[in-house]
PDB file of C-alpha atoms in Angstrom:
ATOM      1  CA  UNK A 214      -1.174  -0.145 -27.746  1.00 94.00           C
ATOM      2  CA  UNK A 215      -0.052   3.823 -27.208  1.00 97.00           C
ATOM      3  CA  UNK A 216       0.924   5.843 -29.620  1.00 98.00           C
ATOM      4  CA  UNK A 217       3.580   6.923 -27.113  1.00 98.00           C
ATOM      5  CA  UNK A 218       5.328   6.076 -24.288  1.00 98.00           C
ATOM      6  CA  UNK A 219       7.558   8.846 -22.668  1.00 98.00           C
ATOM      7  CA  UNK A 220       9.514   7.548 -19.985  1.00 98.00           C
ATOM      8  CA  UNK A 221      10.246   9.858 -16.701  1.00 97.00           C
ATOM      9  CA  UNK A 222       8.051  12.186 -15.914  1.00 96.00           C
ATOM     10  CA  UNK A 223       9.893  15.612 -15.150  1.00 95.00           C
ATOM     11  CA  UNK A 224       9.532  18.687 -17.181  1.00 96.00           C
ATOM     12  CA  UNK A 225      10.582  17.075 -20.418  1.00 97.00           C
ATOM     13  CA  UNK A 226       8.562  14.719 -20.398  1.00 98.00           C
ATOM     14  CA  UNK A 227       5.122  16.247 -19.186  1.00 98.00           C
ATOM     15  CA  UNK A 228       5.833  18.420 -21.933  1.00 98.00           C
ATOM     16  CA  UNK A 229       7.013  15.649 -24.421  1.00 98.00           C
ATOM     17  CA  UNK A 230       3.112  14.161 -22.821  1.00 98.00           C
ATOM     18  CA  UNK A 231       0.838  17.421 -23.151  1.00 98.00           C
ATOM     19  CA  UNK A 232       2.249  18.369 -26.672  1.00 98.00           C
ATOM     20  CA  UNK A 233       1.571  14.484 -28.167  1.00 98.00           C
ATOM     21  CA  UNK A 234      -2.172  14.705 -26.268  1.00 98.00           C
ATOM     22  CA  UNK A 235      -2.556  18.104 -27.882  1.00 97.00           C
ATOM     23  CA  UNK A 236      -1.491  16.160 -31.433  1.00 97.00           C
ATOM     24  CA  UNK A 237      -4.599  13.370 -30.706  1.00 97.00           C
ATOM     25  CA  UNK A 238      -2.377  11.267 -29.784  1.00 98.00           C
ATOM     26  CA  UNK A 239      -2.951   8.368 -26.950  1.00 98.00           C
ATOM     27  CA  UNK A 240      -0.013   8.894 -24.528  1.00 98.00           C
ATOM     28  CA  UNK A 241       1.294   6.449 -21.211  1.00 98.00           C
ATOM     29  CA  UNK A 242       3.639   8.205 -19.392  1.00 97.00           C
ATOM     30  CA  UNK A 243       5.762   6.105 -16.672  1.00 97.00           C
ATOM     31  CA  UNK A 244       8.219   7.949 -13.551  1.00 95.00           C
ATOM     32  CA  UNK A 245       9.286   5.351 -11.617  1.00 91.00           C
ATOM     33  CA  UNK A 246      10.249   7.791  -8.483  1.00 84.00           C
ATOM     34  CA  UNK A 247       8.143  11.315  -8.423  1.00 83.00           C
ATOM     35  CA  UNK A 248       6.360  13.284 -10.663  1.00 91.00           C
ATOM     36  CA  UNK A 249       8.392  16.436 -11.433  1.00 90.00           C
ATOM     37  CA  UNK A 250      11.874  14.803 -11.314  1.00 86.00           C
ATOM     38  CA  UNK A 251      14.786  17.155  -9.663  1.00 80.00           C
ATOM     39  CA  UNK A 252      12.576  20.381  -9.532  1.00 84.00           C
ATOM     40  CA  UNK A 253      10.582  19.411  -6.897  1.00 82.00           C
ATOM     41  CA  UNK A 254      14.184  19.798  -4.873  1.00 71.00           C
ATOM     42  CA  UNK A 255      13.956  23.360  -5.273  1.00 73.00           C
ATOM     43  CA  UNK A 256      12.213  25.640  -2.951  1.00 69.00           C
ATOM     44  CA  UNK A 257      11.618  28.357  -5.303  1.00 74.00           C
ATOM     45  CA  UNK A 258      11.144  28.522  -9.030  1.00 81.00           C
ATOM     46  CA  UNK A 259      11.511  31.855 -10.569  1.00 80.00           C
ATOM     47  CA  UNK A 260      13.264  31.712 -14.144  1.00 83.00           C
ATOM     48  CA  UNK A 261      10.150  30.155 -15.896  1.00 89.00           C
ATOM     49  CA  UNK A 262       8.679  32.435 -18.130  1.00 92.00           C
ATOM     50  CA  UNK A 263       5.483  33.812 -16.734  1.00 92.00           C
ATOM     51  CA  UNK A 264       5.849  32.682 -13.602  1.00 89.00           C
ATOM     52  CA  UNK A 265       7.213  34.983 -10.859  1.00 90.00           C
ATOM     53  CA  UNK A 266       7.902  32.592  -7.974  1.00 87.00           C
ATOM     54  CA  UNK A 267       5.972  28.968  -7.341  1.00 90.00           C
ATOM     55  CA  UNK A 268       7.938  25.630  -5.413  1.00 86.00           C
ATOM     56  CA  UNK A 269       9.150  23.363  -7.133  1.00 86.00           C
ATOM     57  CA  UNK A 270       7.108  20.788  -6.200  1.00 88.00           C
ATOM     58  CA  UNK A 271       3.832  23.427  -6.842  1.00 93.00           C
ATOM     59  CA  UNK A 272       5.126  23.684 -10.246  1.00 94.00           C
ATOM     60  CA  UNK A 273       5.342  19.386 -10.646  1.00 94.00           C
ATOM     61  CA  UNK A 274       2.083  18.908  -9.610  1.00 95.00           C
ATOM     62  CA  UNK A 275       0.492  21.835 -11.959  1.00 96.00           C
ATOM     63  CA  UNK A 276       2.211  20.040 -14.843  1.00 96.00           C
ATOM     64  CA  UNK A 277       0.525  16.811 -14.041  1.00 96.00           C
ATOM     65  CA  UNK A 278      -2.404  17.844 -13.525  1.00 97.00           C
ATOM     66  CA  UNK A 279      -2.360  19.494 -17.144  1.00 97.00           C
ATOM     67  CA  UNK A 280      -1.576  16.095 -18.713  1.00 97.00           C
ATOM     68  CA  UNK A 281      -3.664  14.129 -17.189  1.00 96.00           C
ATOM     69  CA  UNK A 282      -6.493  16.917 -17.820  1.00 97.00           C
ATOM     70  CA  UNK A 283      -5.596  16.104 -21.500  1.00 97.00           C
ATOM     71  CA  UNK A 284      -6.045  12.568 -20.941  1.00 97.00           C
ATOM     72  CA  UNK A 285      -2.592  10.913 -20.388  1.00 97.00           C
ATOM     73  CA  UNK A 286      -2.295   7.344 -18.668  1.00 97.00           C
ATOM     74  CA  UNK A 287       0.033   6.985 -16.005  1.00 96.00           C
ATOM     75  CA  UNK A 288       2.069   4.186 -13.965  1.00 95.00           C
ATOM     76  CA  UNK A 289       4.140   4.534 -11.858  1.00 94.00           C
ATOM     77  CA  UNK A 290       7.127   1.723 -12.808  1.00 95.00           C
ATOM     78  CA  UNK A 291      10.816   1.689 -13.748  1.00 95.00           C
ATOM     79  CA  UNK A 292      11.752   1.148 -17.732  1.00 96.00           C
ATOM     80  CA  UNK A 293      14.386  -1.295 -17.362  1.00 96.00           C
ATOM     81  CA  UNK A 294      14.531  -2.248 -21.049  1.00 96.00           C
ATOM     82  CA  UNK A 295      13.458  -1.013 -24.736  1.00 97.00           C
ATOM     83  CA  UNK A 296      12.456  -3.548 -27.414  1.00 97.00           C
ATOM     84  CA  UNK A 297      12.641  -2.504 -30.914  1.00 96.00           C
ATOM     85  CA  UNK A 298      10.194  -4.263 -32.813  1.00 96.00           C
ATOM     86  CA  UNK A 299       9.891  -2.087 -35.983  1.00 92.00           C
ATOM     87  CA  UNK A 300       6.949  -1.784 -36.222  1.00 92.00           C
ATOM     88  CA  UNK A 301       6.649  -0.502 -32.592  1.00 96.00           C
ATOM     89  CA  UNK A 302       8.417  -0.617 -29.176  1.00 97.00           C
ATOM     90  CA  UNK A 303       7.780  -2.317 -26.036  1.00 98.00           C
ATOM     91  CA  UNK A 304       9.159  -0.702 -22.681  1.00 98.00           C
ATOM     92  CA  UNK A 305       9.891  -3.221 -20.052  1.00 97.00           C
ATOM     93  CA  UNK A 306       9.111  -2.721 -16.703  1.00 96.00           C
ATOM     94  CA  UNK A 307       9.381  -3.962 -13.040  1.00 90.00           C
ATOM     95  CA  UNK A 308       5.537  -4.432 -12.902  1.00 91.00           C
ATOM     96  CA  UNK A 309       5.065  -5.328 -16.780  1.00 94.00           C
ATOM     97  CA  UNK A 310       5.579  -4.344 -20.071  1.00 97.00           C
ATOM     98  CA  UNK A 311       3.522  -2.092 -22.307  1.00 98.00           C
ATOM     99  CA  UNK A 312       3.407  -1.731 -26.055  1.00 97.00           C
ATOM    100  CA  UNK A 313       3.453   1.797 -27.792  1.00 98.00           C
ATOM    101  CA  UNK A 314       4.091   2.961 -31.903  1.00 97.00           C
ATOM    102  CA  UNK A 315       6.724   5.756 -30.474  1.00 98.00           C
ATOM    103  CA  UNK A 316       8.631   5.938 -27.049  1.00 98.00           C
ATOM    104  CA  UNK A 317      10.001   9.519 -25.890  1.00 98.00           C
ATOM    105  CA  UNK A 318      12.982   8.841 -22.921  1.00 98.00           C
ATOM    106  CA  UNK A 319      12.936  12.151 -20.667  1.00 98.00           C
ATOM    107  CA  UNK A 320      14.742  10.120 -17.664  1.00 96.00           C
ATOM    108  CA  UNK A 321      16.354  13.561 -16.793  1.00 93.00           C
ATOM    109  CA  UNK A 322      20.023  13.309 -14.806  1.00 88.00           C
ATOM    110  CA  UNK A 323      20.408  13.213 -10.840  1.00 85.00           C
ATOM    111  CA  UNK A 324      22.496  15.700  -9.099  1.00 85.00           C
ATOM    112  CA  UNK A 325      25.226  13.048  -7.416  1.00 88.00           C
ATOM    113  CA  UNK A 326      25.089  13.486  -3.515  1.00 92.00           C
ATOM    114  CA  UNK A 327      27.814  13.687  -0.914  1.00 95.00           C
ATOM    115  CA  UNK A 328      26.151  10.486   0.747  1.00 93.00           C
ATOM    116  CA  UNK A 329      25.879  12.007   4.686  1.00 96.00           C
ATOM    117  CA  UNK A 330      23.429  11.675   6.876  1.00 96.00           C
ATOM    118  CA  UNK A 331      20.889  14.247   6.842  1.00 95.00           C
ATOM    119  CA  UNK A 332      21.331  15.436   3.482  1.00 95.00           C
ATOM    120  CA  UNK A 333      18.662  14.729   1.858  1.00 92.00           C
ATOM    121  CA  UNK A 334      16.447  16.023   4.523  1.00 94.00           C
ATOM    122  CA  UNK A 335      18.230  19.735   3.657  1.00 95.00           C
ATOM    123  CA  UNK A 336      18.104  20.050  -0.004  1.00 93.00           C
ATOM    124  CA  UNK A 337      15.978  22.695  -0.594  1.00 90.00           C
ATOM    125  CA  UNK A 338      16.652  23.824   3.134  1.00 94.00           C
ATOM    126  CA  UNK A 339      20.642  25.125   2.669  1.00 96.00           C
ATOM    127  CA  UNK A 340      21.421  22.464   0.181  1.00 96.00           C
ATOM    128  CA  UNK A 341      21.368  23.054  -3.424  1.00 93.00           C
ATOM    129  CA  UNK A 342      22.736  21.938  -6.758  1.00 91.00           C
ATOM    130  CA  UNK A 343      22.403  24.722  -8.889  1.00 87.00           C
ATOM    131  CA  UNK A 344      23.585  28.620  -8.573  1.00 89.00           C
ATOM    132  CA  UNK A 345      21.348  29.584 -11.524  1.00 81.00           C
ATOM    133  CA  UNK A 346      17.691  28.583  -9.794  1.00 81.00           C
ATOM    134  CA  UNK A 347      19.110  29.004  -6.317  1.00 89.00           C
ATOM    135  CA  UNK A 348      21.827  31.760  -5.829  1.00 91.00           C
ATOM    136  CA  UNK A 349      19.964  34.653  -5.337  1.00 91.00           C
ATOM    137  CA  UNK A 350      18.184  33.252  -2.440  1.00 92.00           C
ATOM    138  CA  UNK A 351      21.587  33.672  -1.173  1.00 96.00           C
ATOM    139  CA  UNK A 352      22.435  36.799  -1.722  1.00 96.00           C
ATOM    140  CA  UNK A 353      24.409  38.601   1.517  1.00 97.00           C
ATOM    141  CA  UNK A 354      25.086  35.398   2.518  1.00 98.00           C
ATOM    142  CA  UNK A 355      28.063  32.974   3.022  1.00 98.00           C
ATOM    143  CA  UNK A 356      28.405  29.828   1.149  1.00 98.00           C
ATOM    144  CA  UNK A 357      30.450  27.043   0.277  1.00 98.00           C
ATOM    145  CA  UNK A 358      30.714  24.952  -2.800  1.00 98.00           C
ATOM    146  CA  UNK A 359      31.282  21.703  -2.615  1.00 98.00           C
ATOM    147  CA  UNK A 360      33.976  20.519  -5.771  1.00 96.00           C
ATOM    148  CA  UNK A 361      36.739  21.531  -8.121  1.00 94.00           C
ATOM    149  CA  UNK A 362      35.593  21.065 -11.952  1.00 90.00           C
ATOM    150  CA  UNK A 363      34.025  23.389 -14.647  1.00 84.00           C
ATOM    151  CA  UNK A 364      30.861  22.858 -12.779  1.00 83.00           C
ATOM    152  CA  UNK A 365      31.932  23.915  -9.278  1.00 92.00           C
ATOM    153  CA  UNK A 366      33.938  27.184 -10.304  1.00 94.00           C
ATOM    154  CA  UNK A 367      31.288  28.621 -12.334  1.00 89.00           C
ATOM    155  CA  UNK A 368      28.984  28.025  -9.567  1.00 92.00           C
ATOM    156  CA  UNK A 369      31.363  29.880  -7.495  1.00 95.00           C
ATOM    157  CA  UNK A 370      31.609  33.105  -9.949  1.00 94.00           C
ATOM    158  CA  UNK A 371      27.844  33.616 -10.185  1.00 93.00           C
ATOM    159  CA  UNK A 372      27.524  33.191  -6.230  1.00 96.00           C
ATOM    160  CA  UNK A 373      30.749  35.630  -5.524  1.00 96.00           C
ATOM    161  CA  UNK A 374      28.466  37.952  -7.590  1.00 95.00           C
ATOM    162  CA  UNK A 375      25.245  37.764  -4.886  1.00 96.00           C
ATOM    163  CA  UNK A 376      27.496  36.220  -1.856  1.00 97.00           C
ATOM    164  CA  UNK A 377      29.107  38.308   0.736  1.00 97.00           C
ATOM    165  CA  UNK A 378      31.391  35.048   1.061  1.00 98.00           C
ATOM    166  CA  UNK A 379      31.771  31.860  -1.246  1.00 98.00           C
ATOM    167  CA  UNK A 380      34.121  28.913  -0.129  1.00 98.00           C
ATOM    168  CA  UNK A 381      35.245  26.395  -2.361  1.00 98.00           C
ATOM    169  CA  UNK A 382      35.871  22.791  -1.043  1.00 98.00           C
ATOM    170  CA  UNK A 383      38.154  21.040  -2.840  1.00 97.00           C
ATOM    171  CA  UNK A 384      38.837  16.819  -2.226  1.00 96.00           C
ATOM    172  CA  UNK A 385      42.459  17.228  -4.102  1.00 96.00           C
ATOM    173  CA  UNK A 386      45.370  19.282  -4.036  1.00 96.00           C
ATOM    174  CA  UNK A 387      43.932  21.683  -7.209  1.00 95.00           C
ATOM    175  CA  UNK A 388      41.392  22.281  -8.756  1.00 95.00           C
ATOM    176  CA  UNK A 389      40.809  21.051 -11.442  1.00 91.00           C
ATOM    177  CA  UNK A 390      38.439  23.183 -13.958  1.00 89.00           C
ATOM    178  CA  UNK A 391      39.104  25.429 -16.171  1.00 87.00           C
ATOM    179  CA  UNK A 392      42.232  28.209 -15.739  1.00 92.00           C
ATOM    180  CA  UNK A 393      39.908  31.229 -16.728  1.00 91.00           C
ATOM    181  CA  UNK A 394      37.652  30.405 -14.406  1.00 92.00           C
ATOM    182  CA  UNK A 395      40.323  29.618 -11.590  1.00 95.00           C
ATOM    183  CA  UNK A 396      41.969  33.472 -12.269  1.00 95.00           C
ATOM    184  CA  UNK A 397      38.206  35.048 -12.062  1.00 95.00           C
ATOM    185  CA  UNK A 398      37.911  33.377  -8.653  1.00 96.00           C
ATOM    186  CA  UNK A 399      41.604  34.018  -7.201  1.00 96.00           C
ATOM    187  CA  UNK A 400      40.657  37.984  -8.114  1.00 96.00           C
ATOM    188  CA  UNK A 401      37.716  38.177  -5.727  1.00 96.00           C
ATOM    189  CA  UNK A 402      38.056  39.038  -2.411  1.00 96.00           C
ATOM    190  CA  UNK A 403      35.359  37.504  -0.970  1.00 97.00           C
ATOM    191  CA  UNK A 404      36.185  33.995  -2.826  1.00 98.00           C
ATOM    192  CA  UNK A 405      38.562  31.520  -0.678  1.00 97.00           C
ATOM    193  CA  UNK A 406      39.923  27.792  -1.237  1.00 98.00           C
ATOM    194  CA  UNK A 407      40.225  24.975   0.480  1.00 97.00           C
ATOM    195  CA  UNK A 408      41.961  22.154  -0.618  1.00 97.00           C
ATOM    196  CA  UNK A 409      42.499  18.184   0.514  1.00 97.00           C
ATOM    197  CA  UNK A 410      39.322  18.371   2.206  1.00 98.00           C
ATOM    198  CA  UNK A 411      36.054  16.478   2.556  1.00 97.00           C
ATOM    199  CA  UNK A 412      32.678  17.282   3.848  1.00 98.00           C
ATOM    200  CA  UNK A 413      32.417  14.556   6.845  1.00 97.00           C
ATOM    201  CA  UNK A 414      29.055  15.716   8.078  1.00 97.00           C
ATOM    202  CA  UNK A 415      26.249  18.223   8.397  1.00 98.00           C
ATOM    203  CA  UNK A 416      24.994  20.474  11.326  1.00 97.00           C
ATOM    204  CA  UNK A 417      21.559  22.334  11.132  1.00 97.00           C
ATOM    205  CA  UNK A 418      19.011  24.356  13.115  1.00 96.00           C
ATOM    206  CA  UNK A 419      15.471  24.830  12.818  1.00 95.00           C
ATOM    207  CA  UNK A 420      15.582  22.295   9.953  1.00 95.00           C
ATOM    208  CA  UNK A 421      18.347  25.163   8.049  1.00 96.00           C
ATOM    209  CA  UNK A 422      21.593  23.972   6.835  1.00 97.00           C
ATOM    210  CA  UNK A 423      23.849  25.850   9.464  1.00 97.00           C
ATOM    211  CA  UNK A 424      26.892  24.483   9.378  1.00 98.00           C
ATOM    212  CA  UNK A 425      29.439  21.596   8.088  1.00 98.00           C
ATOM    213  CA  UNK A 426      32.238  19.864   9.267  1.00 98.00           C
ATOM    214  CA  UNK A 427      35.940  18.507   7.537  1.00 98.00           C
ATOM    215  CA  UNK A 428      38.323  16.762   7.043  1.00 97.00           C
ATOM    216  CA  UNK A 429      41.918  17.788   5.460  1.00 97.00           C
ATOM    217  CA  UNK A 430      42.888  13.708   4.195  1.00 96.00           C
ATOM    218  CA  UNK A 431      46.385  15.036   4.077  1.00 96.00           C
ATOM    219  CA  UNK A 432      46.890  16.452   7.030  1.00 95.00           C
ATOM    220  CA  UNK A 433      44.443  14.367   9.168  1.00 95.00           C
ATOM    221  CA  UNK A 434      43.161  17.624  10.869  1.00 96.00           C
ATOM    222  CA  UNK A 435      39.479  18.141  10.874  1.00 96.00           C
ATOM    223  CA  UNK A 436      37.645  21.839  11.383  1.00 97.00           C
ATOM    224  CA  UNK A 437      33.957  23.490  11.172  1.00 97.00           C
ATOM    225  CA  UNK A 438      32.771  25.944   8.925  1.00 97.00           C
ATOM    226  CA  UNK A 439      29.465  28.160   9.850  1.00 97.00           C
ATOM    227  CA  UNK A 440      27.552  29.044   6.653  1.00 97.00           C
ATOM    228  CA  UNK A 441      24.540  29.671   5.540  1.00 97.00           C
ATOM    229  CA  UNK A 442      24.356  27.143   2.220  1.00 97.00           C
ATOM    230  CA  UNK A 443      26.250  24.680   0.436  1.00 98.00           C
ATOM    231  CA  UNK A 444      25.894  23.792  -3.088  1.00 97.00           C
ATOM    232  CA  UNK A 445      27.289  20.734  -3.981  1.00 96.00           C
ATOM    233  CA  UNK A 446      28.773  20.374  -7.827  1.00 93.00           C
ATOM    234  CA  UNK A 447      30.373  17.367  -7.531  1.00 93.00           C
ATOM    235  CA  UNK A 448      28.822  16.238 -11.048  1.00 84.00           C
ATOM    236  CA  UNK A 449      25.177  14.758 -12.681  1.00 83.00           C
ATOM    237  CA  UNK A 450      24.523  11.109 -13.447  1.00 87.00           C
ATOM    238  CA  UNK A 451      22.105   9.991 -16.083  1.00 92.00           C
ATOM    239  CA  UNK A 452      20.100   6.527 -16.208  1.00 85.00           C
ATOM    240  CA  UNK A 453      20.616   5.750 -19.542  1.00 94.00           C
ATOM    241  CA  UNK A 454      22.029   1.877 -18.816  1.00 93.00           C
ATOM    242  CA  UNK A 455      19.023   0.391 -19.413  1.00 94.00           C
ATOM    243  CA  UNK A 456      18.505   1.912 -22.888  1.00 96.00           C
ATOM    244  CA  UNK A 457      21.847   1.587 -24.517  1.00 94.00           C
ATOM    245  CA  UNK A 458      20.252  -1.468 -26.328  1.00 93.00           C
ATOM    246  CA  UNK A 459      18.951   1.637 -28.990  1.00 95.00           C
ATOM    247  CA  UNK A 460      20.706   4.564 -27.883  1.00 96.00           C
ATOM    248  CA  UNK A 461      24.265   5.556 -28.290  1.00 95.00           C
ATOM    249  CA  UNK A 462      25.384   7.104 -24.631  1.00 96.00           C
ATOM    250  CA  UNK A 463      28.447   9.171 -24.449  1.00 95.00           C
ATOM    251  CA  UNK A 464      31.647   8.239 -22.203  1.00 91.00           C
ATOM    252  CA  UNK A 465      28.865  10.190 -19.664  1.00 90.00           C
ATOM    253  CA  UNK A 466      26.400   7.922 -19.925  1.00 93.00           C
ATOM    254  CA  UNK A 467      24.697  10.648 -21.624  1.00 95.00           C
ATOM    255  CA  UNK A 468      22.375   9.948 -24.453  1.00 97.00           C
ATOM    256  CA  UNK A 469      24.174  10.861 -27.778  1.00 96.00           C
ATOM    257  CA  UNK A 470      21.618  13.570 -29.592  1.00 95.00           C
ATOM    258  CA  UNK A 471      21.718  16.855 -31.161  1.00 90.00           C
ATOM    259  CA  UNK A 472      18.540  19.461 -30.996  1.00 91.00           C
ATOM    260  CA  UNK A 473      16.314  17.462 -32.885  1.00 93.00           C
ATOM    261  CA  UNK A 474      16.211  15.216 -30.381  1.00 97.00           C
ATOM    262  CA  UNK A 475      16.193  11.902 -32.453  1.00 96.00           C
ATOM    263  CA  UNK A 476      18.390   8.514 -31.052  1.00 96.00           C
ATOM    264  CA  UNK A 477      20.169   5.789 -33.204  1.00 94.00           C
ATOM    265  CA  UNK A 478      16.995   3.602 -33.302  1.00 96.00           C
ATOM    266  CA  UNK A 479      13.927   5.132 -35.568  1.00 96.00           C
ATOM    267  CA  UNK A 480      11.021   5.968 -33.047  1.00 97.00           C
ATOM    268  CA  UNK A 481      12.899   6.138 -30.227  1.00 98.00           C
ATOM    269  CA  UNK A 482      13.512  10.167 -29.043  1.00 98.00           C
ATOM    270  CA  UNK A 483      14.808  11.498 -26.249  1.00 98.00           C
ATOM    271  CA  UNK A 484      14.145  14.704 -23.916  1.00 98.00           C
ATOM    272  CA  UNK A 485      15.961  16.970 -21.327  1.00 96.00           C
ATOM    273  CA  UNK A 486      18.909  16.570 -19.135  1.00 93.00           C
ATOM    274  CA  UNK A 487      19.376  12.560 -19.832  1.00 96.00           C
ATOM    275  CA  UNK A 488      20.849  13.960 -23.746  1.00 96.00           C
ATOM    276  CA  UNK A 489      24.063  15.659 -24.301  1.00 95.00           C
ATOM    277  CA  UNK A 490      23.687  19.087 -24.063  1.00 92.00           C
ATOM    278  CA  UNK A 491      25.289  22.397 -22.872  1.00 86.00           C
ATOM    279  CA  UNK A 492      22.569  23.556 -21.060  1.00 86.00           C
ATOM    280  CA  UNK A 493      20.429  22.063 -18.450  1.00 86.00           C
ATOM    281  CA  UNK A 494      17.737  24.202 -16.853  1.00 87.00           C
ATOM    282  CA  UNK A 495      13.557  23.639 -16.550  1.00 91.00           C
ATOM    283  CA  UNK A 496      13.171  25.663 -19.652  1.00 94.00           C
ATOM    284  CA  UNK A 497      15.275  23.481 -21.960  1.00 95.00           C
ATOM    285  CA  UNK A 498      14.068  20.418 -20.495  1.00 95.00           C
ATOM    286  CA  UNK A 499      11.091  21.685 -21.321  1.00 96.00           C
ATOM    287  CA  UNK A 500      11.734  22.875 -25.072  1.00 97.00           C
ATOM    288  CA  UNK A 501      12.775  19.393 -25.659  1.00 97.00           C
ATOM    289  CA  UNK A 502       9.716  17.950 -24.894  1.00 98.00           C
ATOM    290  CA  UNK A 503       8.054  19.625 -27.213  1.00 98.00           C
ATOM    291  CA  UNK A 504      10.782  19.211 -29.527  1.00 98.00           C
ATOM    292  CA  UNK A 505      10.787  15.013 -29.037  1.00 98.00           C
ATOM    293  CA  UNK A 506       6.851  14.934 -28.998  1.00 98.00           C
ATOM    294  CA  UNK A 507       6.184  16.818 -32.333  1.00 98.00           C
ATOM    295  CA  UNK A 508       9.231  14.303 -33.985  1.00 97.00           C
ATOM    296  CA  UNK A 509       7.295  11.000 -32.444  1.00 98.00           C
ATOM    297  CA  UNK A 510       3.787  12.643 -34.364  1.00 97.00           C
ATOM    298  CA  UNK A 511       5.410  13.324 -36.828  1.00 97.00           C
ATOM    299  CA  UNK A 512       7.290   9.604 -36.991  1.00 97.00           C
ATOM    300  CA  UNK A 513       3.771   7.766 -36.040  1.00 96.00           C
ATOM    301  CA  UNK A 514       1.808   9.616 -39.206  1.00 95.00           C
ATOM    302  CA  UNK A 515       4.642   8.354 -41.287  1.00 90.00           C
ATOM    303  CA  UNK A 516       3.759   4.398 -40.228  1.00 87.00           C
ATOM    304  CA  UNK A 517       0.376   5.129 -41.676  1.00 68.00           C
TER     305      UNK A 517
END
């Protein structure tokens, strides 16, 4: 039996992994996809402190090798289930189940994809999902963003700040974020709107993201737009169904937790973008880690 099991293994949870290991404590950590979760998307990492510029995916596979330096144990399965024993836990998986005082869920939250072919293929190459780690290798350029909520327009007033042209996509006939953030955008003269319309595919060159093409639904017409990136902010989705057994989720799907990261069930913690927050960036992700790991040491000493 581990003293811990942290489930995903993205910056949360390596973190949630190195700071139990640095507590002496025995640590399995399980991703059921790839090490590094949504970072390793990114081409570029620049807003983590001390580090001027490394890939994403650079980054991911520095982070693992620090915890499993430290001594972590590592599969590579899907949690599909939590079992609260009391005295300890036992994560179910696809390949078995494994038994652990303490279990730290760092799951993380997917970016949710406009489905088309070729689109995964240029994430990272014109495709993004976030204006914060990504705008400014934009800057000069023209972009679109993809959406019409909170998320979308405040993607579009940080990029009309580095863009020389940002074009919002819109699916309905307004949007439908926030009216301060709607005014910001109608004052810019190099933001524009498009509404009724839908991404239908993707055109690139050299492997780039250089154009897209649409459809107005109410109108039936269909056009092309030439651009040099699109971020898409159509929303995140968590994978917190298989854990609602000990966790409360919000109407999100979100696990229900405040900074201490704790959950409804004693034990059981929880790390990064898979918990309601405000704020989901590499940093946080990774200051809950260390918040959840420190709590499960702190939980496990208790037991003795």
């Amino acid at each position: 039996m581990k003293d811990i099991i942290v489930i995903g293994a993205g910056p949360a949870g390596m973190t949630a992994a190195l700071y139990a290991l640095r507590a002496d404590k025995s640590v399995l950590l399980l991703e059921k996809e790839n090490f590094g979760g949504q970072i390793t998307y990114s081409p570029k990492l620049e807003n983590y402190p001390s580090v001027m510029e490394i890939s994403g995916s650079a980054f991911a596979e520095q982070m693992l090798e620090q915890v499993m330096a430290h001594g972590a144990s590592i599969e590579l399965a899907e949690a599909t289930k939590i079992i609260d024993h009391k005295t300890h836990k036992t994560v179910c998986t696809e390949y078995g189940d494994f038994d652990a005082k303490s279990v730290i869920i760092a799951t993380g939250s997917k970016h949710r994809h406009l489905g088309l072919d070729g689109e995964e293929e240029l994430i990272g190459a014109g495709i993004s999902f976030c204006a914060v780690c990504d705008g400014s290798f934009f800057s000069g350029k023209k972009v679109a963003v993809i959406g019409g909520g909170n998320t979308a327009l405040q993607e579009a007033v940080m990029l009309s700040d580095l863009c020389s042209e940002v074009v919002i996509i819109q699916n309905l006939s307004v949007m439908t974020g926030e009216k301060k953030l709607l005014q910001i955008l109608l004052s810019k003269s190099n933001v524009s709107m498009i509404f009724d319309t839908v991404v239908t595919s993707l055109e690139s060159r050299d492997g780039e993201l250089c154009a897209i093409n649409l459809k107005n639904t109410v109108k039936d017409e269909e056009s092309r737009l030439e651009l040099d990136g699109m971020f898409v902010a159509i929303g995140q989705k968590p994978e917190n169904e298989a854990f609602a057994d000990v966790t409360g989720l919000d109407g999100y799907g979100y696990i229900i937790s405040d900074e201490n990261c704790l959950t409804d069930t004693k034990g059981v913690f929880v790390a990064g973008d898979c918990r309601t927050k405000k704020i989901r960036q590499v940093t946080t992700a990774a200051a809950d880690g260390a918040v959840a790991a420190l709590a499960a040491c702190r939980y496990i000493d208790g037991l003795n």
